[in-house]
Amino acid sequence: MAFVYMPNRQEAVLFGGSDASGKGLADTWTWKAGCWAQQSPAQSPPARDFTTAAYDSTNAVALLYGGRGGGQFYSDTWEWNGQAWTKVASSGPPDMFGGPVAQFDPVTQRVLLFGMVSGGLPETWLWDGSKWNRQSPAHTPDGRESPTMALDATRGQVILFSGLVPSRGALSDTWTWTGTDWKELTPATSPPPRFRATMGSWAAGHMVVLWGGVGVGVLLNDAWKWDGNTWSQIGSPGSVRSDAAATDAGSQVVFFGGDGPAGNYNDLQAFDGTRWFLPQGISR
């Protein structure tokens, strides 16, 4: 699912995902001042999960790419301006199965997309406002399923962590995008290997927060923070969770939904640097 905070509107937009039966969703919701409101745009992207989205600061829209629905993988691109969805590209990067990730890159001032295509190959793309442009970095993370990516706003760096390489299993590596190349970082401490985790940017807290995922034969409920140099473990909400969505909501980082032993969740969990709590508007 896509969950993106739009600072120009001081609200987050939520799109898609899947319900308890695994059926893809095509509903659009906004979350503002602790309240959910379902939107009724004239057109919407087709129902899908495993999509990715990011706030495009240059164009002040939420940009959504790809996903899976109706037995197919999508490679289309949509913009949400706060009131309407607009399809801005019917095709672009090839189908990225296994969950691509996107984030706004402050270096290039463009949305960065990373994912794995057929054959297990990694690809990196940048959105110029009208089309995707494939990059050719000298170094790159391995092609992987379900990595997680977030913006370290304090240091102006996009951070990519973990994922599942079919031939190697779950990883625990940390990378950053320089604007032209990927660089693997060597933190003193790292979370255990995982994929399908969730990572949220939090500018006011000067950190990136990681929660849950699927580890080596186990579902995870641990939480970690990235301070620009290394990872350190923090208290967690306590529930096992994977495939949630996260967004920077100003005074806190907010996580929505995800999968667990009891099925799909539709709750919100927020972290303010000290504690986890349920913000207002806890379900939709």
Tab-separated table of C-alpha atoms in Angstrom:
chain	number	residue	atom	x	y	z
A	1	MET	CA	0.000	0.000	0.000
A	2	ALA	CA	1.021	3.641	-0.369
A	3	PHE	CA	1.019	5.993	2.636
A	4	VAL	CA	2.538	9.412	1.933
A	5	TYR	CA	2.590	12.607	3.984
A	6	MET	CA	2.032	15.773	1.927
A	7	PRO	CA	3.498	18.714	3.871
A	8	ASN	CA	1.935	21.236	1.505
A	9	ARG	CA	-1.483	20.004	2.656
A	10	GLN	CA	-0.489	18.853	6.150
A	11	GLU	CA	-2.132	15.493	5.553
A	12	ALA	CA	-1.239	11.947	4.541
A	13	VAL	CA	-2.788	10.033	1.674
A	14	LEU	CA	-3.324	6.264	1.786
A	15	PHE	CA	-4.011	4.181	-1.313
A	16	GLY	CA	-4.517	0.503	-2.060
A	17	GLY	CA	-3.120	-2.537	-0.298
A	18	SER	CA	-5.116	-5.703	0.250
A	19	ASP	CA	-7.925	-6.739	2.554
A	20	ALA	CA	-8.154	-9.711	4.920
A	21	SER	CA	-8.996	-12.059	2.036
A	22	GLY	CA	-6.006	-10.911	-0.002
A	23	LYS	CA	-8.137	-8.922	-2.464
A	24	GLY	CA	-6.449	-5.815	-3.814
A	25	LEU	CA	-7.910	-2.437	-2.852
A	26	ALA	CA	-8.338	0.760	-4.855
A	27	ASP	CA	-9.646	3.103	-2.177
A	28	THR	CA	-8.136	6.496	-1.345
A	29	TRP	CA	-8.114	7.912	2.181
A	30	THR	CA	-6.596	10.987	3.762
A	31	TRP	CA	-5.477	11.304	7.372
A	32	LYS	CA	-5.360	14.786	8.855
A	33	ALA	CA	-5.415	16.026	12.444
A	34	GLY	CA	-6.071	12.492	13.671
A	35	CYS	CA	-9.074	11.854	11.418
A	36	TRP	CA	-9.552	9.563	8.423
A	37	ALA	CA	-11.646	10.706	5.446
A	38	GLN	CA	-12.410	8.509	2.440
A	39	GLN	CA	-12.030	10.323	-0.869
A	40	SER	CA	-14.064	9.821	-4.046
A	41	PRO	CA	-11.849	10.897	-6.949
A	42	ALA	CA	-13.272	10.690	-10.477
A	43	GLN	CA	-10.585	8.182	-11.439
A	44	SER	CA	-8.127	6.067	-9.466
A	45	PRO	CA	-5.318	3.611	-10.131
A	46	PRO	CA	-6.590	0.032	-10.491
A	47	ALA	CA	-6.684	-2.049	-7.309
A	48	ARG	CA	-3.210	-3.189	-6.237
A	49	ASP	CA	-0.811	-4.032	-3.471
A	50	PHE	CA	3.007	-4.046	-3.409
A	51	THR	CA	2.925	-0.555	-4.879
A	52	THR	CA	5.334	2.182	-3.847
A	53	ALA	CA	4.922	5.929	-3.505
A	54	ALA	CA	6.779	9.033	-2.355
A	55	TYR	CA	6.111	12.729	-1.923
A	56	ASP	CA	7.563	14.618	-4.882
A	57	SER	CA	8.673	17.859	-3.237
A	58	THR	CA	9.522	19.464	-6.560
A	59	ASN	CA	5.986	19.089	-7.925
A	60	ALA	CA	4.093	18.972	-4.581
A	61	VAL	CA	2.304	15.693	-5.387
A	62	ALA	CA	2.314	12.125	-4.133
A	63	LEU	CA	3.848	9.961	-6.864
A	64	LEU	CA	2.749	6.304	-7.076
A	65	TYR	CA	4.414	3.625	-9.189
A	66	GLY	CA	3.603	0.014	-10.059
A	67	GLY	CA	2.250	-2.744	-7.871
A	68	ARG	CA	0.423	-6.021	-8.303
A	69	GLY	CA	-3.266	-6.616	-8.903
A	70	GLY	CA	-5.647	-8.729	-10.920
A	71	GLY	CA	-2.955	-11.293	-11.645
A	72	GLN	CA	-0.550	-8.814	-13.211
A	73	PHE	CA	2.267	-6.437	-12.317
A	74	TYR	CA	1.790	-2.763	-13.126
A	75	SER	CA	4.421	-0.348	-14.423
A	76	ASP	CA	2.212	2.757	-14.568
A	77	THR	CA	2.735	6.015	-12.666
A	78	TRP	CA	0.109	8.216	-11.004
A	79	GLU	CA	0.063	11.563	-9.215
A	80	TRP	CA	-2.213	12.588	-6.344
A	81	ASN	CA	-2.495	16.367	-5.888
A	82	GLY	CA	-4.718	16.201	-2.816
A	83	GLN	CA	-7.987	16.073	-4.753
A	84	ALA	CA	-7.528	13.901	-7.849
A	85	TRP	CA	-5.476	11.065	-9.268
A	86	THR	CA	-3.849	11.654	-12.655
A	87	LYS	CA	-2.168	8.948	-14.693
A	88	VAL	CA	1.083	10.564	-15.812
A	89	ALA	CA	2.805	7.557	-17.428
A	90	SER	CA	1.329	4.337	-18.764
A	91	SER	CA	4.695	2.595	-18.725
A	92	GLY	CA	8.231	3.249	-17.632
A	93	PRO	CA	10.510	0.990	-15.641
A	94	PRO	CA	9.798	-2.692	-16.344
A	95	ASP	CA	7.616	-4.670	-13.982
A	96	MET	CA	9.340	-4.699	-10.605
A	97	PHE	CA	8.041	-7.696	-8.729
A	98	GLY	CA	8.628	-8.312	-5.046
A	99	GLY	CA	8.018	-4.765	-3.885
A	100	PRO	CA	9.992	-1.835	-5.351
A	101	VAL	CA	10.749	1.166	-3.124
A	102	ALA	CA	10.674	4.902	-3.800
A	103	GLN	CA	11.777	8.029	-1.971
A	104	PHE	CA	12.416	11.682	-2.790
A	105	ASP	CA	16.117	12.288	-3.312
A	106	PRO	CA	17.129	15.738	-1.995
A	107	VAL	CA	20.389	15.649	-3.976
A	108	THR	CA	18.825	15.413	-7.432
A	109	GLN	CA	15.448	16.844	-6.325
A	110	ARG	CA	13.758	13.876	-7.967
A	111	VAL	CA	11.924	10.759	-6.826
A	112	LEU	CA	14.250	7.768	-6.700
A	113	LEU	CA	12.981	4.262	-7.527
A	114	PHE	CA	14.806	1.003	-6.815
A	115	GLY	CA	13.660	-2.530	-7.457
A	116	MET	CA	14.334	-5.936	-8.915
A	117	VAL	CA	13.299	-6.934	-12.420
A	118	SER	CA	13.136	-10.269	-14.230
A	119	GLY	CA	16.286	-12.319	-13.770
A	120	GLY	CA	16.932	-10.842	-10.327
A	121	LEU	CA	18.646	-7.737	-11.696
A	122	PRO	CA	18.600	-4.447	-9.720
A	123	GLU	CA	17.525	-1.238	-11.429
A	124	THR	CA	17.614	2.402	-10.312
A	125	TRP	CA	15.435	5.119	-11.868
A	126	LEU	CA	14.777	8.845	-11.338
A	127	TRP	CA	11.516	10.672	-12.124
A	128	ASP	CA	11.990	14.022	-13.901
A	129	GLY	CA	8.395	15.182	-13.562
A	130	SER	CA	7.116	13.556	-16.734
A	131	LYS	CA	9.040	10.306	-17.231
A	132	TRP	CA	11.367	7.826	-15.537
A	133	ASN	CA	15.059	7.854	-16.474
A	134	ARG	CA	17.151	4.749	-15.872
A	135	GLN	CA	20.410	5.307	-14.010
A	136	SER	CA	23.695	3.453	-14.474
A	137	PRO	CA	25.446	3.624	-11.109
A	138	ALA	CA	28.912	2.123	-10.788
A	139	HIS	CA	27.801	0.305	-7.640
A	140	THR	CA	24.395	-1.038	-6.654
A	141	PRO	CA	22.665	-3.158	-4.043
A	142	ASP	CA	21.874	-6.681	-5.203
A	143	GLY	CA	18.525	-7.227	-6.850
A	144	ARG	CA	16.184	-8.041	-3.978
A	145	GLU	CA	12.584	-8.479	-2.977
A	146	SER	CA	10.895	-6.250	-0.424
A	147	PRO	CA	13.696	-3.975	0.738
A	148	THR	CA	12.811	-0.836	2.674
A	149	MET	CA	13.853	2.746	1.945
A	150	ALA	CA	13.456	6.091	3.698
A	151	LEU	CA	14.882	9.594	3.705
A	152	ASP	CA	17.322	10.585	6.435
A	153	ALA	CA	16.190	14.207	6.262
A	154	THR	CA	18.754	15.501	8.780
A	155	ARG	CA	21.656	14.386	6.637
A	156	GLY	CA	19.899	14.637	3.271
A	157	GLN	CA	20.468	10.979	2.432
A	158	VAL	CA	18.211	8.265	1.079
A	159	ILE	CA	18.772	5.074	3.087
A	160	LEU	CA	18.021	1.570	1.779
A	161	PHE	CA	18.053	-1.411	4.138
A	162	SER	CA	17.721	-5.188	3.845
A	163	GLY	CA	15.567	-7.260	1.492
A	164	LEU	CA	15.472	-10.827	0.240
A	165	VAL	CA	17.886	-12.090	-2.411
A	166	PRO	CA	16.450	-15.382	-3.722
A	167	SER	CA	19.856	-17.048	-3.895
A	168	ARG	CA	21.171	-15.705	-0.566
A	169	GLY	CA	18.193	-15.173	1.720
A	170	ALA	CA	17.375	-12.163	3.897
A	171	LEU	CA	19.989	-9.405	4.185
A	172	SER	CA	20.941	-6.765	6.751
A	173	ASP	CA	22.971	-4.375	4.607
A	174	THR	CA	22.598	-0.578	4.592
A	175	TRP	CA	23.082	1.589	1.493
A	176	THR	CA	22.797	5.266	0.632
A	177	TRP	CA	22.214	6.991	-2.711
A	178	THR	CA	24.660	9.828	-3.487
A	179	GLY	CA	22.687	11.250	-6.391
A	180	THR	CA	24.732	9.348	-8.967
A	181	ASP	CA	25.812	6.139	-7.248
A	182	TRP	CA	24.953	3.672	-4.474
A	183	LYS	CA	27.354	3.417	-1.528
A	184	GLU	CA	27.274	0.568	0.983
A	185	LEU	CA	27.627	1.781	4.565
A	186	THR	CA	29.382	-0.057	7.393
A	187	PRO	CA	27.498	0.730	10.611
A	188	ALA	CA	28.929	-0.649	13.860
A	189	THR	CA	25.565	-2.264	14.627
A	190	SER	CA	22.834	-3.492	12.291
A	191	PRO	CA	19.393	-5.035	12.777
A	192	PRO	CA	19.173	-8.779	12.059
A	193	PRO	CA	18.476	-9.820	8.436
A	194	ARG	CA	14.900	-9.301	7.235
A	195	PHE	CA	12.611	-8.362	4.362
A	196	ARG	CA	9.117	-6.835	4.182
A	197	ALA	CA	10.081	-4.506	7.037
A	198	THR	CA	8.839	-0.914	7.297
A	199	MET	CA	11.025	2.153	7.617
A	200	GLY	CA	9.821	5.679	8.271
A	201	SER	CA	11.564	9.028	7.910
A	202	TRP	CA	11.259	11.417	10.837
A	203	ALA	CA	12.851	14.806	10.229
A	204	ALA	CA	11.947	16.381	13.583
A	205	GLY	CA	13.402	13.400	15.441
A	206	HIS	CA	16.596	13.441	13.357
A	207	MET	CA	16.266	9.724	12.688
A	208	VAL	CA	14.878	6.945	10.539
A	209	VAL	CA	12.763	4.315	12.339
A	210	LEU	CA	12.608	0.656	11.301
A	211	TRP	CA	9.943	-1.760	12.528
A	212	GLY	CA	9.302	-5.468	12.069
A	213	GLY	CA	9.481	-7.547	8.932
A	214	VAL	CA	10.159	-11.179	8.154
A	215	GLY	CA	13.431	-12.547	9.509
A	216	VAL	CA	15.126	-15.887	9.080
A	217	GLY	CA	12.195	-18.206	9.676
A	218	VAL	CA	10.431	-15.834	12.064
A	219	LEU	CA	8.134	-12.792	12.043
A	220	LEU	CA	9.726	-9.820	13.794
A	221	ASN	CA	8.427	-7.152	16.178
A	222	ASP	CA	11.649	-5.288	16.968
A	223	ALA	CA	12.265	-1.592	16.259
A	224	TRP	CA	15.472	0.280	15.442
A	225	LYS	CA	16.608	3.815	14.694
A	226	TRP	CA	19.238	5.081	12.249
A	227	ASP	CA	21.100	8.177	13.441
A	228	GLY	CA	23.227	8.770	10.362
A	229	ASN	CA	26.096	6.579	11.526
A	230	THR	CA	24.733	3.373	12.987
A	231	TRP	CA	21.633	1.469	14.013
A	232	SER	CA	20.504	1.160	17.632
A	233	GLN	CA	17.582	-0.843	18.969
A	234	ILE	CA	14.647	0.974	20.550
A	235	GLY	CA	11.474	-0.211	22.249
A	236	SER	CA	8.805	-1.508	19.880
A	237	PRO	CA	4.989	-1.465	19.897
A	238	GLY	CA	5.202	-5.153	20.783
A	239	SER	CA	3.193	-6.619	17.922
A	240	VAL	CA	4.663	-8.726	15.145
A	241	ARG	CA	4.239	-6.815	11.889
A	242	SER	CA	5.344	-6.879	8.253
A	243	ASP	CA	4.361	-4.914	5.144
A	244	ALA	CA	3.120	-1.894	7.079
A	245	ALA	CA	3.385	1.635	5.674
A	246	ALA	CA	5.023	4.615	7.356
A	247	THR	CA	5.067	8.372	7.014
A	248	ASP	CA	6.624	11.414	8.679
A	249	ALA	CA	3.766	13.247	10.392
A	250	GLY	CA	5.811	16.112	11.816
A	251	SER	CA	5.845	15.594	15.580
A	252	GLN	CA	5.997	11.827	15.186
A	253	VAL	CA	6.536	9.026	12.693
A	254	VAL	CA	3.343	7.072	12.014
A	255	PHE	CA	2.981	3.452	10.874
A	256	PHE	CA	-0.234	2.081	9.387
A	257	GLY	CA	-1.538	-1.450	8.875
A	258	GLY	CA	0.499	-4.445	7.818
A	259	ASP	CA	0.326	-8.212	8.221
A	260	GLY	CA	0.671	-10.357	11.329
A	261	PRO	CA	-0.375	-13.693	12.828
A	262	ALA	CA	-3.934	-12.431	13.222
A	263	GLY	CA	-4.172	-11.296	9.598
A	264	ASN	CA	-4.225	-7.782	8.201
A	265	TYR	CA	-4.227	-4.746	10.493
A	266	ASN	CA	-5.793	-1.330	9.979
A	267	ASP	CA	-4.410	0.434	13.026
A	268	LEU	CA	-2.003	3.317	13.476
A	269	GLN	CA	1.113	3.212	15.646
A	270	ALA	CA	3.115	6.377	16.286
A	271	PHE	CA	6.585	6.937	17.748
A	272	ASP	CA	7.625	10.283	19.224
A	273	GLY	CA	11.202	9.446	20.119
A	274	THR	CA	10.328	8.155	23.572
A	275	ARG	CA	7.228	6.028	23.338
A	276	TRP	CA	4.889	4.248	20.957
A	277	PHE	CA	1.211	5.146	21.168
A	278	LEU	CA	-2.063	4.999	19.291
A	279	PRO	CA	-2.795	8.393	17.729
A	280	GLN	CA	-6.312	9.614	17.133
A	281	GLY	CA	-8.147	8.080	14.209
A	282	ILE	CA	-6.735	4.627	14.904
A	283	SER	CA	-8.635	2.808	12.162
A	284	ARG	CA	-10.307	3.410	8.851
